[in-house]
PDB file of N, CA and C in Angstrom:
ATOM      1  N   UNK A   1     104.576 116.593 126.842  1.00 45.00           N
ATOM      2  CA  UNK A   1     105.599 116.740 125.825  1.00 45.00           C
ATOM      3  C   UNK A   1     105.773 115.480 124.996  1.00 45.00           C
ATOM      4  N   UNK A   2     105.061 114.421 125.307  1.00 46.00           N
ATOM      5  CA  UNK A   2     105.267 113.151 124.643  1.00 46.00           C
ATOM      6  C   UNK A   2     105.104 113.222 123.138  1.00 46.00           C
ATOM      7  N   UNK A   3     104.074 113.913 122.663  1.00 48.00           N
ATOM      8  CA  UNK A   3     103.826 113.970 121.230  1.00 48.00           C
ATOM      9  C   UNK A   3     104.842 114.848 120.530  1.00 48.00           C
ATOM     10  N   UNK A   4     105.225 115.968 121.139  1.00 53.00           N
ATOM     11  CA  UNK A   4     106.168 116.868 120.501  1.00 53.00           C
ATOM     12  C   UNK A   4     107.564 116.281 120.460  1.00 53.00           C
ATOM     13  N   UNK A   5     107.969 115.565 121.501  1.00 58.00           N
ATOM     14  CA  UNK A   5     109.330 115.054 121.585  1.00 58.00           C
ATOM     15  C   UNK A   5     109.599 113.939 120.576  1.00 58.00           C
ATOM     16  N   UNK A   6     108.777 112.902 120.598  1.00 63.00           N
ATOM     17  CA  UNK A   6     109.099 111.714 119.827  1.00 63.00           C
ATOM     18  C   UNK A   6     108.466 111.634 118.463  1.00 63.00           C
ATOM     19  N   UNK A   7     107.433 112.369 118.236  1.00 81.00           N
ATOM     20  CA  UNK A   7     106.729 112.259 116.980  1.00 81.00           C
ATOM     21  C   UNK A   7     105.812 111.055 116.956  1.00 81.00           C
ATOM     22  N   UNK A   8     105.002 111.016 115.936  1.00 86.00           N
ATOM     23  CA  UNK A   8     103.994 109.963 115.828  1.00 86.00           C
ATOM     24  C   UNK A   8     104.610 108.585 115.620  1.00 86.00           C
ATOM     25  N   UNK A   9     105.687 108.502 114.856  1.00 88.00           N
ATOM     26  CA  UNK A   9     106.270 107.189 114.579  1.00 88.00           C
ATOM     27  C   UNK A   9     106.849 106.548 115.830  1.00 88.00           C
ATOM     28  N   UNK A  10     107.429 107.346 116.708  1.00 90.00           N
ATOM     29  CA  UNK A  10     107.986 106.805 117.944  1.00 90.00           C
ATOM     30  C   UNK A  10     106.870 106.306 118.868  1.00 90.00           C
ATOM     31  N   UNK A  11     105.786 107.044 118.930  1.00 89.00           N
ATOM     32  CA  UNK A  11     104.650 106.647 119.761  1.00 89.00           C
ATOM     33  C   UNK A  11     103.998 105.388 119.202  1.00 89.00           C
ATOM     34  N   UNK A  12     103.800 105.349 117.884  1.00 91.00           N
ATOM     35  CA  UNK A  12     103.184 104.171 117.267  1.00 91.00           C
ATOM     36  C   UNK A  12     104.037 102.918 117.457  1.00 91.00           C
ATOM     37  N   UNK A  13     105.341 103.058 117.269  1.00 92.00           N
ATOM     38  CA  UNK A  13     106.200 101.873 117.389  1.00 92.00           C
ATOM     39  C   UNK A  13     106.297 101.395 118.833  1.00 92.00           C
ATOM     40  N   UNK A  14     106.373 102.295 119.785  1.00 92.00           N
ATOM     41  CA  UNK A  14     106.455 101.859 121.182  1.00 92.00           C
ATOM     42  C   UNK A  14     105.149 101.211 121.635  1.00 92.00           C
ATOM     43  N   UNK A  15     104.030 101.739 121.195  1.00 93.00           N
ATOM     44  CA  UNK A  15     102.741 101.135 121.544  1.00 93.00           C
ATOM     45  C   UNK A  15     102.583  99.770 120.887  1.00 93.00           C
ATOM     46  N   UNK A  16     103.041  99.630 119.648  1.00 95.00           N
ATOM     47  CA  UNK A  16     102.940  98.349 118.954  1.00 95.00           C
ATOM     48  C   UNK A  16     103.817  97.293 119.625  1.00 95.00           C
ATOM     49  N   UNK A  17     105.016  97.669 120.022  1.00 96.00           N
ATOM     50  CA  UNK A  17     105.906  96.719 120.696  1.00 96.00           C
ATOM     51  C   UNK A  17     105.333  96.306 122.046  1.00 96.00           C
ATOM     52  N   UNK A  18     104.778  97.259 122.770  1.00 95.00           N
ATOM     53  CA  UNK A  18     104.189  96.940 124.075  1.00 95.00           C
ATOM     54  C   UNK A  18     103.006  95.993 123.931  1.00 95.00           C
ATOM     55  N   UNK A  19     102.155  96.238 122.948  1.00 95.00           N
ATOM     56  CA  UNK A  19     100.996  95.369 122.749  1.00 95.00           C
ATOM     57  C   UNK A  19     101.413  93.979 122.270  1.00 95.00           C
ATOM     58  N   UNK A  20     102.435  93.921 121.420  1.00 95.00           N
ATOM     59  CA  UNK A  20     102.944  92.644 120.952  1.00 95.00           C
ATOM     60  C   UNK A  20     103.465  91.809 122.111  1.00 95.00           C
ATOM     61  N   UNK A  21     104.248  92.421 122.982  1.00 96.00           N
ATOM     62  CA  UNK A  21     104.790  91.698 124.137  1.00 96.00           C
ATOM     63  C   UNK A  21     103.679  91.247 125.080  1.00 96.00           C
ATOM     64  N   UNK A  22     102.730  92.130 125.340  1.00 95.00           N
ATOM     65  CA  UNK A  22     101.626  91.774 126.239  1.00 95.00           C
ATOM     66  C   UNK A  22     100.776  90.642 125.663  1.00 95.00           C
ATOM     67  N   UNK A  23     100.554  90.661 124.369  1.00 93.00           N
ATOM     68  CA  UNK A  23      99.742  89.614 123.751  1.00 93.00           C
ATOM     69  C   UNK A  23     100.441  88.271 123.777  1.00 93.00           C
ATOM     70  N   UNK A  24     101.736  88.257 123.513  1.00 92.00           N
ATOM     71  CA  UNK A  24     102.472  86.992 123.512  1.00 92.00           C
ATOM     72  C   UNK A  24     102.479  86.369 124.905  1.00 92.00           C
ATOM     73  N   UNK A  25     102.544  87.197 125.932  1.00 90.00           N
ATOM     74  CA  UNK A  25     102.543  86.681 127.301  1.00 90.00           C
ATOM     75  C   UNK A  25     101.142  86.248 127.738  1.00 90.00           C
ATOM     76  N   UNK A  26     100.136  87.024 127.407  1.00 92.00           N
ATOM     77  CA  UNK A  26      98.790  86.770 127.914  1.00 92.00           C
ATOM     78  C   UNK A  26      97.980  85.792 127.063  1.00 92.00           C
ATOM     79  N   UNK A  27      98.355  85.577 125.816  1.00 90.00           N
ATOM     80  CA  UNK A  27      97.556  84.733 124.932  1.00 90.00           C
ATOM     81  C   UNK A  27      97.429  83.290 125.423  1.00 90.00           C
ATOM     82  N   UNK A  28      98.509  82.637 125.887  1.00 84.00           N
ATOM     83  CA  UNK A  28      98.343  81.266 126.392  1.00 84.00           C
ATOM     84  C   UNK A  28      97.380  81.169 127.576  1.00 84.00           C
ATOM     85  N   UNK A  29      97.359  82.181 128.412  1.00 84.00           N
ATOM     86  CA  UNK A  29      96.433  82.190 129.542  1.00 84.00           C
ATOM     87  C   UNK A  29      94.998  82.245 129.036  1.00 84.00           C
ATOM     88  N   UNK A  30      94.767  83.036 128.020  1.00 86.00           N
ATOM     89  CA  UNK A  30      93.436  83.120 127.420  1.00 86.00           C
ATOM     90  C   UNK A  30      93.031  81.793 126.782  1.00 86.00           C
ATOM     91  N   UNK A  31      93.975  81.118 126.150  1.00 80.00           N
ATOM     92  CA  UNK A  31      93.685  79.811 125.542  1.00 80.00           C
ATOM     93  C   UNK A  31      93.292  78.802 126.610  1.00 80.00           C
ATOM     94  N   UNK A  32      94.034  78.771 127.702  1.00 75.00           N
ATOM     95  CA  UNK A  32      93.725  77.838 128.790  1.00 75.00           C
ATOM     96  C   UNK A  32      92.349  78.132 129.383  1.00 75.00           C
ATOM     97  N   UNK A  33      92.053  79.407 129.582  1.00 79.00           N
ATOM     98  CA  UNK A  33      90.752  79.790 130.128  1.00 79.00           C
ATOM     99  C   UNK A  33      89.621  79.373 129.199  1.00 79.00           C
ATOM    100  N   UNK A  34      89.788  79.626 127.924  1.00 78.00           N
ATOM    101  CA  UNK A  34      88.756  79.270 126.953  1.00 78.00           C
ATOM    102  C   UNK A  34      88.555  77.765 126.880  1.00 78.00           C
ATOM    103  N   UNK A  35      89.640  77.033 126.862  1.00 73.00           N
ATOM    104  CA  UNK A  35      89.520  75.576 126.741  1.00 73.00           C
ATOM    105  C   UNK A  35      89.000  74.925 128.001  1.00 73.00           C
ATOM    106  N   UNK A  36      89.181  75.557 129.131  1.00 70.00           N
ATOM    107  CA  UNK A  36      88.633  74.979 130.357  1.00 70.00           C
ATOM    108  C   UNK A  36      87.121  75.109 130.416  1.00 70.00           C
ATOM    109  N   UNK A  37      86.561  75.933 129.547  1.00 73.00           N
ATOM    110  CA  UNK A  37      85.103  76.096 129.502  1.00 73.00           C
ATOM    111  C   UNK A  37      84.442  75.150 128.505  1.00 73.00           C
ATOM    112  N   UNK A  38      85.229  74.369 127.780  1.00 68.00           N
ATOM    113  CA  UNK A  38      84.694  73.404 126.828  1.00 68.00           C
ATOM    114  C   UNK A  38      84.563  72.056 127.530  1.00 68.00           C
ATOM    115  N   UNK A  39      83.372  71.707 127.982  1.00 63.00           N
ATOM    116  CA  UNK A  39      83.219  70.538 128.851  1.00 63.00           C
ATOM    117  C   UNK A  39      83.520  69.194 128.196  1.00 63.00           C
ATOM    118  N   UNK A  40      83.217  69.009 126.936  1.00 57.00           N
ATOM    119  CA  UNK A  40      83.371  67.686 126.336  1.00 57.00           C
ATOM    120  C   UNK A  40      84.809  67.375 125.938  1.00 57.00           C
ATOM    121  N   UNK A  41      85.411  68.266 125.202  1.00 57.00           N
ATOM    122  CA  UNK A  41      86.720  67.968 124.643  1.00 57.00           C
ATOM    123  C   UNK A  41      87.852  68.088 125.657  1.00 57.00           C
ATOM    124  N   UNK A  42      87.773  69.066 126.558  1.00 52.00           N
ATOM    125  CA  UNK A  42      88.892  69.355 127.449  1.00 52.00           C
ATOM    126  C   UNK A  42      88.617  69.001 128.903  1.00 52.00           C
ATOM    127  N   UNK A  43      87.475  68.493 129.197  1.00 52.00           N
ATOM    128  CA  UNK A  43      87.194  68.078 130.568  1.00 52.00           C
ATOM    129  C   UNK A  43      86.630  69.176 131.444  1.00 52.00           C
ATOM    130  N   UNK A  44      86.342  70.321 130.887  1.00 52.00           N
ATOM    131  CA  UNK A  44      85.742  71.408 131.654  1.00 52.00           C
ATOM    132  C   UNK A  44      86.651  71.922 132.741  1.00 52.00           C
ATOM    133  N   UNK A  45      86.061  72.468 133.779  1.00 53.00           N
ATOM    134  CA  UNK A  45      86.823  73.056 134.874  1.00 53.00           C
ATOM    135  C   UNK A  45      87.197  72.023 135.932  1.00 53.00           C
ATOM    136  N   UNK A  46      86.919  70.761 135.673  1.00 55.00           N
ATOM    137  CA  UNK A  46      87.207  69.729 136.671  1.00 55.00           C
ATOM    138  C   UNK A  46      88.699  69.545 136.910  1.00 55.00           C
ATOM    139  N   UNK A  47      89.507  69.678 135.871  1.00 64.00           N
ATOM    140  CA  UNK A  47      90.925  69.442 136.024  1.00 64.00           C
ATOM    141  C   UNK A  47      91.732  70.522 135.273  1.00 64.00           C
ATOM    142  N   UNK A  48      91.760  71.729 135.780  1.00 64.00           N
ATOM    143  CA  UNK A  48      92.433  72.818 135.051  1.00 64.00           C
ATOM    144  C   UNK A  48      93.936  72.627 134.930  1.00 64.00           C
ATOM    145  N   UNK A  49      94.563  71.945 135.882  1.00 67.00           N
ATOM    146  CA  UNK A  49      96.008  71.740 135.805  1.00 67.00           C
ATOM    147  C   UNK A  49      96.366  70.784 134.670  1.00 67.00           C
ATOM    148  N   UNK A  50      95.546  69.786 134.456  1.00 69.00           N
ATOM    149  CA  UNK A  50      95.775  68.872 133.338  1.00 69.00           C
ATOM    150  C   UNK A  50      95.573  69.593 132.009  1.00 69.00           C
ATOM    151  N   UNK A  51      94.599  70.463 131.957  1.00 64.00           N
ATOM    152  CA  UNK A  51      94.358  71.252 130.745  1.00 64.00           C
ATOM    153  C   UNK A  51      95.559  72.139 130.458  1.00 64.00           C
ATOM    154  N   UNK A  52      96.054  72.822 131.485  1.00 67.00           N
ATOM    155  CA  UNK A  52      97.209  73.707 131.314  1.00 67.00           C
ATOM    156  C   UNK A  52      98.432  72.921 130.867  1.00 67.00           C
ATOM    157  N   UNK A  53      98.648  71.755 131.443  1.00 69.00           N
ATOM    158  CA  UNK A  53      99.798  70.936 131.065  1.00 69.00           C
ATOM    159  C   UNK A  53      99.677  70.468 129.626  1.00 69.00           C
ATOM    160  N   UNK A  54      98.473  70.103 129.207  1.00 68.00           N
ATOM    161  CA  UNK A  54      98.264  69.656 127.839  1.00 68.00           C
ATOM    162  C   UNK A  54      98.486  70.788 126.845  1.00 68.00           C
ATOM    163  N   UNK A  55      98.010  71.961 127.180  1.00 62.00           N
ATOM    164  CA  UNK A  55      98.173  73.115 126.293  1.00 62.00           C
ATOM    165  C   UNK A  55      99.632  73.519 126.214  1.00 62.00           C
ATOM    166  N   UNK A  56     100.331  73.487 127.325  1.00 66.00           N
ATOM    167  CA  UNK A  56     101.733  73.881 127.338  1.00 66.00           C
ATOM    168  C   UNK A  56     102.579  72.897 126.535  1.00 66.00           C
ATOM    169  N   UNK A  57     102.236  71.629 126.563  1.00 68.00           N
ATOM    170  CA  UNK A  57     102.993  70.615 125.818  1.00 68.00           C
ATOM    171  C   UNK A  57     102.816  70.740 124.320  1.00 68.00           C
ATOM    172  N   UNK A  58     101.727  71.307 123.886  1.00 69.00           N
ATOM    173  CA  UNK A  58     101.435  71.363 122.454  1.00 69.00           C
ATOM    174  C   UNK A  58     101.675  72.758 121.906  1.00 69.00           C
ATOM    175  N   UNK A  59     101.659  72.838 120.587  1.00 73.00           N
ATOM    176  CA  UNK A  59     101.813  74.128 119.937  1.00 73.00           C
ATOM    177  C   UNK A  59     100.487  74.884 119.888  1.00 73.00           C
ATOM    178  N   UNK A  60      99.429  74.231 120.337  1.00 74.00           N
ATOM    179  CA  UNK A  60      98.117  74.875 120.305  1.00 74.00           C
ATOM    180  C   UNK A  60      98.024  76.032 121.283  1.00 74.00           C
ATOM    181  N   UNK A  61      99.022  76.175 122.109  1.00 78.00           N
ATOM    182  CA  UNK A  61      99.064  77.281 123.064  1.00 78.00           C
ATOM    183  C   UNK A  61      99.025  78.623 122.330  1.00 78.00           C
ATOM    184  N   UNK A  62      99.649  78.669 121.144  1.00 82.00           N
ATOM    185  CA  UNK A  62      99.698  79.916 120.382  1.00 82.00           C
ATOM    186  C   UNK A  62      98.870  79.840 119.111  1.00 82.00           C
ATOM    187  N   UNK A  63      97.951  78.897 119.051  1.00 82.00           N
ATOM    188  CA  UNK A  63      97.081  78.774 117.899  1.00 82.00           C
ATOM    189  C   UNK A  63      96.140  79.974 117.857  1.00 82.00           C
ATOM    190  N   UNK A  64      96.149  80.688 116.763  1.00 87.00           N
ATOM    191  CA  UNK A  64      95.304  81.869 116.620  1.00 87.00           C
ATOM    192  C   UNK A  64      95.972  83.151 117.057  1.00 87.00           C
ATOM    193  N   UNK A  65      97.250  83.087 117.412  1.00 90.00           N
ATOM    194  CA  UNK A  65      97.947  84.296 117.861  1.00 90.00           C
ATOM    195  C   UNK A  65      98.134  85.299 116.729  1.00 90.00           C
ATOM    196  N   UNK A  66      98.479  84.827 115.540  1.00 93.00           N
ATOM    197  CA  UNK A  66      98.719  85.742 114.422  1.00 93.00           C
ATOM    198  C   UNK A  66      97.479  86.564 114.064  1.00 93.00           C
ATOM    199  N   UNK A  67      96.298  85.967 113.901  1.00 93.00           N
ATOM    200  CA  UNK A  67      95.123  86.809 113.641  1.00 93.00           C
ATOM    201  C   UNK A  67      94.831  87.786 114.780  1.00 93.00           C
ATOM    202  N   UNK A  68      95.075  87.347 116.008  1.00 92.00           N
ATOM    203  CA  UNK A  68      94.881  88.232 117.151  1.00 92.00           C
ATOM    204  C   UNK A  68      95.833  89.422 117.078  1.00 92.00           C
ATOM    205  N   UNK A  69      97.085  89.174 116.734  1.00 94.00           N
ATOM    206  CA  UNK A  69      98.061  90.259 116.637  1.00 94.00           C
ATOM    207  C   UNK A  69      97.734  91.210 115.490  1.00 94.00           C
ATOM    208  N   UNK A  70      97.267  90.660 114.374  1.00 95.00           N
ATOM    209  CA  UNK A  70      96.909  91.503 113.231  1.00 95.00           C
ATOM    210  C   UNK A  70      95.781  92.456 113.602  1.00 95.00           C
ATOM    211  N   UNK A  71      94.891  92.016 114.459  1.00 94.00           N
ATOM    212  CA  UNK A  71      93.782  92.869 114.891  1.00 94.00           C
ATOM    213  C   UNK A  71      94.179  93.802 116.027  1.00 94.00           C
ATOM    214  N   UNK A  72      94.909  93.300 117.016  1.00 94.00           N
ATOM    215  CA  UNK A  72      95.124  94.044 118.254  1.00 94.00           C
ATOM    216  C   UNK A  72      96.255  95.061 118.192  1.00 94.00           C
ATOM    217  N   UNK A  73      97.340  94.740 117.510  1.00 95.00           N
ATOM    218  CA  UNK A  73      98.509  95.628 117.524  1.00 95.00           C
ATOM    219  C   UNK A  73      98.220  96.966 116.841  1.00 95.00           C
ATOM    220  N   UNK A  74      97.676  97.007 115.625  1.00 95.00           N
ATOM    221  CA  UNK A  74      97.391  98.317 115.024  1.00 95.00           C
ATOM    222  C   UNK A  74      96.369  99.123 115.826  1.00 95.00           C
ATOM    223  N   UNK A  75      95.345  98.449 116.346  1.00 95.00           N
ATOM    224  CA  UNK A  75      94.347  99.158 117.142  1.00 95.00           C
ATOM    225  C   UNK A  75      94.987  99.808 118.367  1.00 95.00           C
ATOM    226  N   UNK A  76      95.813  99.065 119.080  1.00 94.00           N
ATOM    227  CA  UNK A  76      96.438  99.604 120.284  1.00 94.00           C
ATOM    228  C   UNK A  76      97.387 100.755 119.959  1.00 94.00           C
ATOM    229  N   UNK A  77      98.116 100.624 118.858  1.00 94.00           N
ATOM    230  CA  UNK A  77      99.039 101.694 118.471  1.00 94.00           C
ATOM    231  C   UNK A  77      98.279 102.979 118.141  1.00 94.00           C
ATOM    232  N   UNK A  78      97.203 102.860 117.370  1.00 95.00           N
ATOM    233  CA  UNK A  78      96.413 104.051 117.031  1.00 95.00           C
ATOM    234  C   UNK A  78      95.703 104.631 118.252  1.00 95.00           C
ATOM    235  N   UNK A  79      95.226 103.766 119.113  1.00 95.00           N
ATOM    236  CA  UNK A  79      94.567 104.204 120.346  1.00 95.00           C
ATOM    237  C   UNK A  79      95.533 105.021 121.203  1.00 95.00           C
ATOM    238  N   UNK A  80      96.752 104.514 121.368  1.00 92.00           N
ATOM    239  CA  UNK A  80      97.739 105.212 122.189  1.00 92.00           C
ATOM    240  C   UNK A  80      98.174 106.519 121.534  1.00 92.00           C
ATOM    241  N   UNK A  81      98.277 106.534 120.196  1.00 91.00           N
ATOM    242  CA  UNK A  81      98.625 107.776 119.500  1.00 91.00           C
ATOM    243  C   UNK A  81      97.542 108.833 119.715  1.00 91.00           C
ATOM    244  N   UNK A  82      96.278 108.428 119.608  1.00 92.00           N
ATOM    245  CA  UNK A  82      95.178 109.374 119.847  1.00 92.00           C
ATOM    246  C   UNK A  82      95.200 109.881 121.281  1.00 92.00           C
ATOM    247  N   UNK A  83      95.455 108.982 122.216  1.00 87.00           N
ATOM    248  CA  UNK A  83      95.524 109.374 123.629  1.00 87.00           C
ATOM    249  C   UNK A  83      96.643 110.385 123.857  1.00 87.00           C
ATOM    250  N   UNK A  84      97.817 110.104 123.346  1.00 85.00           N
ATOM    251  CA  UNK A  84      98.948 111.019 123.537  1.00 85.00           C
ATOM    252  C   UNK A  84      98.707 112.360 122.845  1.00 85.00           C
ATOM    253  N   UNK A  85      98.082 112.330 121.672  1.00 85.00           N
ATOM    254  CA  UNK A  85      97.792 113.570 120.956  1.00 85.00           C
ATOM    255  C   UNK A  85      96.795 114.426 121.730  1.00 85.00           C
ATOM    256  N   UNK A  86      95.726 113.820 122.216  1.00 84.00           N
ATOM    257  CA  UNK A  86      94.739 114.576 122.989  1.00 84.00           C
ATOM    258  C   UNK A  86      95.323 115.083 124.306  1.00 84.00           C
ATOM    259  N   UNK A  87      96.157 114.284 124.935  1.00 80.00           N
ATOM    260  CA  UNK A  87      96.806 114.710 126.173  1.00 80.00           C
ATOM    261  C   UNK A  87      97.729 115.898 125.927  1.00 80.00           C
ATOM    262  N   UNK A  88      98.481 115.831 124.841  1.00 78.00           N
ATOM    263  CA  UNK A  88      99.369 116.933 124.490  1.00 78.00           C
ATOM    264  C   UNK A  88      98.572 118.206 124.193  1.00 78.00           C
ATOM    265  N   UNK A  89      97.477 118.045 123.458  1.00 81.00           N
ATOM    266  CA  UNK A  89      96.621 119.193 123.145  1.00 81.00           C
ATOM    267  C   UNK A  89      96.020 119.790 124.418  1.00 81.00           C
ATOM    268  N   UNK A  90      95.591 118.944 125.327  1.00 81.00           N
ATOM    269  CA  UNK A  90      95.001 119.432 126.587  1.00 81.00           C
ATOM    270  C   UNK A  90      96.032 120.156 127.430  1.00 81.00           C
ATOM    271  N   UNK A  91      97.256 119.662 127.439  1.00 76.00           N
ATOM    272  CA  UNK A  91      98.306 120.333 128.213  1.00 76.00           C
ATOM    273  C   UNK A  91      98.660 121.686 127.615  1.00 76.00           C
ATOM    274  N   UNK A  92      98.696 121.762 126.272  1.00 75.00           N
ATOM    275  CA  UNK A  92      99.025 123.042 125.634  1.00 75.00           C
ATOM    276  C   UNK A  92      97.931 124.075 125.825  1.00 75.00           C
ATOM    277  N   UNK A  93      96.700 123.637 125.809  1.00 77.00           N
ATOM    278  CA  UNK A  93      95.597 124.591 125.909  1.00 77.00           C
ATOM    279  C   UNK A  93      95.090 124.756 127.332  1.00 77.00           C
ATOM    280  N   UNK A  94      95.777 124.203 128.299  1.00 69.00           N
ATOM    281  CA  UNK A  94      95.307 124.294 129.688  1.00 69.00           C
ATOM    282  C   UNK A  94      95.303 125.736 130.179  1.00 69.00           C
ATOM    283  N   UNK A  95      96.204 126.541 129.710  1.00 61.00           N
ATOM    284  CA  UNK A  95      96.253 127.931 130.146  1.00 61.00           C
ATOM    285  C   UNK A  95      95.182 128.803 129.533  1.00 61.00           C
ATOM    286  N   UNK A  96      94.514 128.336 128.488  1.00 61.00           N
ATOM    287  CA  UNK A  96      93.518 129.150 127.808  1.00 61.00           C
ATOM    288  C   UNK A  96      92.112 128.953 128.357  1.00 61.00           C
ATOM    289  N   UNK A  97      91.906 127.980 129.215  1.00 52.00           N
ATOM    290  CA  UNK A  97      90.590 127.717 129.782  1.00 52.00           C
ATOM    291  C   UNK A  97      90.402 128.604 131.012  1.00 52.00           C
ATOM    292  N   UNK A  98      89.277 129.320 131.093  1.00 57.00           N
ATOM    293  CA  UNK A  98      89.036 130.141 132.287  1.00 57.00           C
ATOM    294  C   UNK A  98      88.995 129.276 133.532  1.00 57.00           C
ATOM    295  N   UNK A  99      89.462 129.818 134.625  1.00 59.00           N
ATOM    296  CA  UNK A  99      89.586 129.076 135.878  1.00 59.00           C
ATOM    297  C   UNK A  99      88.241 128.539 136.378  1.00 59.00           C
ATOM    298  N   UNK A 100      87.151 129.188 136.076  1.00 60.00           N
ATOM    299  CA  UNK A 100      85.841 128.750 136.564  1.00 60.00           C
ATOM    300  C   UNK A 100      85.392 127.441 135.907  1.00 60.00           C
ATOM    301  N   UNK A 101      85.963 127.056 134.761  1.00 55.00           N
ATOM    302  CA  UNK A 101      85.592 125.825 134.080  1.00 55.00           C
ATOM    303  C   UNK A 101      86.475 124.644 134.440  1.00 55.00           C
ATOM    304  N   UNK A 102      87.519 124.857 135.217  1.00 55.00           N
ATOM    305  CA  UNK A 102      88.424 123.801 135.608  1.00 55.00           C
ATOM    306  C   UNK A 102      87.942 123.195 136.917  1.00 55.00           C
ATOM    307  N   UNK A 103      87.764 121.872 136.927  1.00 53.00           N
ATOM    308  CA  UNK A 103      87.304 121.197 138.147  1.00 53.00           C
ATOM    309  C   UNK A 103      88.379 121.240 139.209  1.00 53.00           C
ATOM    310  N   UNK A 104      87.936 121.372 140.462  1.00 46.00           N
ATOM    311  CA  UNK A 104      88.896 121.456 141.562  1.00 46.00           C
ATOM    312  C   UNK A 104      89.420 120.112 141.950  1.00 46.00           C
TER     313      UNK A 104
END
């Protein structure tokens, strides 16, 4: 009933908000991971705690977040809308499929 109840705008907005929150939380972790693989500038994997402390102290923790959000949020919203639409369609048409074609 998800697609019929809320409509497309409700599904798109909830998916966009969820992806935005997840990206803001997970992006600094991705930055730390990426920078720990750069052996010359950041010291490589030898001292990951120092790398994390340096990244947390600076604003570079969220460097590149805006382009990431511009790419990821619309994709996730459309992906979730397609998923909910197909799920709704499958639930509505479940009674029309002969029993022999339904996996046990």
